[in-house]
Amino acid sequence: MRPNDCKFLKSHEWCKIENGVATIGITDYAVSHLSDLVFLDLPKQGASVTVGESFGEIESVTAVSSLYSPVSGEVVGVNKELPDHLEWLGEGPFTKAWMIKVKVTAQSPDLMNTAAYDAHCKAEG
């Protein structure tokens, strides 16, 4: 079940904004469609991210996918253990498998609530 306190992009990233800081990751839907994850590339702390632009890549045995930022701002935290524990993405995509934390200066106008994202996933098949 997806949390109601997160917002989602059509490209399957989620963010939860608290006190001006967005915690960002990928959704259970993305994880289930990527399968057999082998590599994750995340930005370094202090890097800048921009709404709608790639902040990293995730690779499965069959494809490499860009990770798109739902917000703009400075990366203030990176889940440094995640690249060595990609199984966490299947176990807790909205908890221990967060990817980056960003001090928000802007957010995407295309962010969806949980109900809208659920409908998007259903329509996508």
PDB file of C-alpha atoms in Angstrom:
ATOM      1  CA  MET A   1       0.000   0.000   0.000  1.00  0.00           C
ATOM      2  CA  ARG A   2       1.356   3.401  -0.980  1.00  0.00           C
ATOM      3  CA  PRO A   3       1.566   6.087   1.703  1.00  0.00           C
ATOM      4  CA  ASN A   4      -0.879   8.997   1.520  1.00  0.00           C
ATOM      5  CA  ASP A   5       1.714  11.548   2.609  1.00  0.00           C
ATOM      6  CA  CYS A   6       3.822  11.178  -0.554  1.00  0.00           C
ATOM      7  CA  LYS A   7       3.528  12.807  -3.979  1.00  0.00           C
ATOM      8  CA  PHE A   8       4.368  10.997  -7.215  1.00  0.00           C
ATOM      9  CA  LEU A   9       5.662  11.625 -10.737  1.00  0.00           C
ATOM     10  CA  LYS A  10       4.391   9.743 -13.796  1.00  0.00           C
ATOM     11  CA  SER A  11       7.960   8.431 -14.162  1.00  0.00           C
ATOM     12  CA  HIS A  12       7.452   6.577 -10.818  1.00  0.00           C
ATOM     13  CA  GLU A  13       9.516   8.621  -8.396  1.00  0.00           C
ATOM     14  CA  TRP A  14       7.994   9.603  -5.050  1.00  0.00           C
ATOM     15  CA  CYS A  15       8.754  12.395  -2.641  1.00  0.00           C
ATOM     16  CA  LYS A  16       7.705  13.270   0.874  1.00  0.00           C
ATOM     17  CA  ILE A  17       8.301  16.886   1.852  1.00  0.00           C
ATOM     18  CA  GLU A  18       8.747  17.727   5.522  1.00  0.00           C
ATOM     19  CA  ASN A  19      10.073  21.056   6.845  1.00  0.00           C
ATOM     20  CA  GLY A  20      11.322  22.073   3.394  1.00  0.00           C
ATOM     21  CA  VAL A  21      13.252  18.830   2.787  1.00  0.00           C
ATOM     22  CA  ALA A  22      12.076  16.251   0.264  1.00  0.00           C
ATOM     23  CA  THR A  23      12.887  12.588   0.746  1.00  0.00           C
ATOM     24  CA  ILE A  24      12.933  10.977  -2.722  1.00  0.00           C
ATOM     25  CA  GLY A  25      12.853   7.407  -3.996  1.00  0.00           C
ATOM     26  CA  ILE A  26      11.207   5.163  -6.569  1.00  0.00           C
ATOM     27  CA  THR A  27       7.854   3.478  -6.140  1.00  0.00           C
ATOM     28  CA  ASP A  28       6.907  -0.141  -5.655  1.00  0.00           C
ATOM     29  CA  TYR A  29       5.461  -0.043  -9.206  1.00  0.00           C
ATOM     30  CA  ALA A  30       8.855   0.972 -10.644  1.00  0.00           C
ATOM     31  CA  VAL A  31      10.682  -1.680  -8.634  1.00  0.00           C
ATOM     32  CA  SER A  32       8.297  -4.418  -9.772  1.00  0.00           C
ATOM     33  CA  HIS A  33       8.772  -3.453 -13.424  1.00  0.00           C
ATOM     34  CA  LEU A  34      12.560  -3.160 -13.240  1.00  0.00           C
ATOM     35  CA  SER A  35      13.275  -6.464 -11.461  1.00  0.00           C
ATOM     36  CA  ASP A  36      16.729  -7.981 -10.982  1.00  0.00           C
ATOM     37  CA  LEU A  37      18.400  -4.704  -9.995  1.00  0.00           C
ATOM     38  CA  VAL A  38      22.176  -4.675 -10.312  1.00  0.00           C
ATOM     39  CA  PHE A  39      23.386  -1.044  -9.998  1.00  0.00           C
ATOM     40  CA  LEU A  40      22.337   2.326  -8.596  1.00  0.00           C
ATOM     41  CA  ASP A  41      24.062   5.658  -9.211  1.00  0.00           C
ATOM     42  CA  LEU A  42      23.102   8.535  -6.894  1.00  0.00           C
ATOM     43  CA  PRO A  43      24.396  12.123  -6.684  1.00  0.00           C
ATOM     44  CA  LYS A  44      26.785  13.264  -3.964  1.00  0.00           C
ATOM     45  CA  GLN A  45      25.725  15.381  -1.019  1.00  0.00           C
ATOM     46  CA  GLY A  46      25.933  19.062  -2.007  1.00  0.00           C
ATOM     47  CA  ALA A  47      24.937  18.411  -5.638  1.00  0.00           C
ATOM     48  CA  SER A  48      22.056  20.344  -7.176  1.00  0.00           C
ATOM     49  CA  VAL A  49      18.988  18.671  -8.668  1.00  0.00           C
ATOM     50  CA  THR A  50      16.377  20.212 -10.948  1.00  0.00           C
ATOM     51  CA  VAL A  51      12.694  19.413 -11.372  1.00  0.00           C
ATOM     52  CA  GLY A  52      12.204  16.911 -14.203  1.00  0.00           C
ATOM     53  CA  GLU A  53      15.899  16.294 -14.770  1.00  0.00           C
ATOM     54  CA  SER A  54      17.825  13.112 -14.054  1.00  0.00           C
ATOM     55  CA  PHE A  55      19.552  12.852 -10.668  1.00  0.00           C
ATOM     56  CA  GLY A  56      20.872   9.319 -11.167  1.00  0.00           C
ATOM     57  CA  GLU A  57      20.375   5.933 -12.774  1.00  0.00           C
ATOM     58  CA  ILE A  58      19.144   2.530 -11.752  1.00  0.00           C
ATOM     59  CA  GLU A  59      20.132  -0.539 -13.735  1.00  0.00           C
ATOM     60  CA  SER A  60      18.518  -3.948 -13.969  1.00  0.00           C
ATOM     61  CA  VAL A  61      19.794  -6.929 -15.938  1.00  0.00           C
ATOM     62  CA  THR A  62      17.674  -5.776 -18.892  1.00  0.00           C
ATOM     63  CA  ALA A  63      17.677  -1.949 -18.835  1.00  0.00           C
ATOM     64  CA  VAL A  64      19.123   1.283 -17.465  1.00  0.00           C
ATOM     65  CA  SER A  65      16.567   3.827 -16.259  1.00  0.00           C
ATOM     66  CA  SER A  66      17.088   7.468 -15.362  1.00  0.00           C
ATOM     67  CA  LEU A  67      15.791   8.735 -12.032  1.00  0.00           C
ATOM     68  CA  TYR A  68      13.935  12.056 -12.357  1.00  0.00           C
ATOM     69  CA  SER A  69      13.733  14.659  -9.637  1.00  0.00           C
ATOM     70  CA  PRO A  70      10.304  15.819  -8.453  1.00  0.00           C
ATOM     71  CA  VAL A  71      11.934  18.899  -6.868  1.00  0.00           C
ATOM     72  CA  SER A  72      14.753  21.370  -7.365  1.00  0.00           C
ATOM     73  CA  GLY A  73      17.318  22.102  -4.688  1.00  0.00           C
ATOM     74  CA  GLU A  74      20.469  20.954  -2.955  1.00  0.00           C
ATOM     75  CA  VAL A  75      21.086  17.326  -2.028  1.00  0.00           C
ATOM     76  CA  VAL A  76      21.452  17.329   1.776  1.00  0.00           C
ATOM     77  CA  GLY A  77      21.377  13.559   2.289  1.00  0.00           C
ATOM     78  CA  VAL A  78      22.207  10.409   0.333  1.00  0.00           C
ATOM     79  CA  ASN A  79      21.289   6.842   1.304  1.00  0.00           C
ATOM     80  CA  LYS A  80      24.878   5.631   0.887  1.00  0.00           C
ATOM     81  CA  GLU A  81      24.037   2.056   1.924  1.00  0.00           C
ATOM     82  CA  LEU A  82      21.318   1.584  -0.704  1.00  0.00           C
ATOM     83  CA  PRO A  83      23.581   0.785  -3.723  1.00  0.00           C
ATOM     84  CA  ASP A  84      24.943  -2.176  -1.733  1.00  0.00           C
ATOM     85  CA  HIS A  85      21.450  -3.262  -0.631  1.00  0.00           C
ATOM     86  CA  LEU A  86      19.248  -2.978  -3.724  1.00  0.00           C
ATOM     87  CA  GLU A  87      16.945  -5.636  -2.225  1.00  0.00           C
ATOM     88  CA  TRP A  88      15.695  -2.865   0.102  1.00  0.00           C
ATOM     89  CA  LEU A  89      13.857  -1.370  -2.874  1.00  0.00           C
ATOM     90  CA  GLY A  90      11.613  -4.424  -2.948  1.00  0.00           C
ATOM     91  CA  GLU A  91      11.311  -4.620   0.826  1.00  0.00           C
ATOM     92  CA  GLY A  92      10.596  -0.983   1.662  1.00  0.00           C
ATOM     93  CA  PRO A  93      10.553   1.423  -1.289  1.00  0.00           C
ATOM     94  CA  PHE A  94       8.897   4.153   0.826  1.00  0.00           C
ATOM     95  CA  THR A  95      10.959   3.641   3.976  1.00  0.00           C
ATOM     96  CA  LYS A  96      14.509   2.282   4.197  1.00  0.00           C
ATOM     97  CA  ALA A  97      15.038   2.469   0.397  1.00  0.00           C
ATOM     98  CA  TRP A  98      14.819   6.264   0.136  1.00  0.00           C
ATOM     99  CA  MET A  99      17.494   7.570  -2.239  1.00  0.00           C
ATOM    100  CA  ILE A 100      18.200  11.245  -1.582  1.00  0.00           C
ATOM    101  CA  LYS A 101      17.045  14.134   0.588  1.00  0.00           C
ATOM    102  CA  VAL A 102      16.822  17.562  -1.039  1.00  0.00           C
ATOM    103  CA  LYS A 103      16.413  21.047   0.465  1.00  0.00           C
ATOM    104  CA  VAL A 104      13.534  22.165  -1.757  1.00  0.00           C
ATOM    105  CA  THR A 105      13.607  25.404  -3.755  1.00  0.00           C
ATOM    106  CA  ALA A 106      10.867  24.353  -6.235  1.00  0.00           C
ATOM    107  CA  GLN A 107       8.653  21.359  -6.879  1.00  0.00           C
ATOM    108  CA  SER A 108       7.142  19.851  -9.990  1.00  0.00           C
ATOM    109  CA  PRO A 109       3.660  21.091 -10.918  1.00  0.00           C
ATOM    110  CA  ASP A 110       3.006  17.526 -12.136  1.00  0.00           C
ATOM    111  CA  LEU A 111       3.166  15.837  -8.728  1.00  0.00           C
ATOM    112  CA  MET A 112       0.201  13.542  -8.112  1.00  0.00           C
ATOM    113  CA  ASN A 113      -1.447  12.427  -4.899  1.00  0.00           C
ATOM    114  CA  THR A 114      -1.714   8.723  -4.092  1.00  0.00           C
ATOM    115  CA  ALA A 115      -5.149   8.240  -5.699  1.00  0.00           C
ATOM    116  CA  ALA A 116      -4.077   9.914  -8.952  1.00  0.00           C
ATOM    117  CA  TYR A 117      -0.839   7.889  -9.034  1.00  0.00           C
ATOM    118  CA  ASP A 118      -2.720   4.636  -8.396  1.00  0.00           C
ATOM    119  CA  ALA A 119      -5.019   5.480 -11.352  1.00  0.00           C
ATOM    120  CA  HIS A 120      -1.964   6.294 -13.508  1.00  0.00           C
ATOM    121  CA  CYS A 121      -0.374   2.910 -12.698  1.00  0.00           C
ATOM    122  CA  LYS A 122      -3.638   1.098 -13.445  1.00  0.00           C
ATOM    123  CA  ALA A 123      -3.935   2.889 -16.807  1.00  0.00           C
ATOM    124  CA  GLU A 124      -0.310   2.079 -17.640  1.00  0.00           C
ATOM    125  CA  GLY A 125      -1.045  -1.594 -17.076  1.00  0.00           C
TER     126      GLY A 125
END
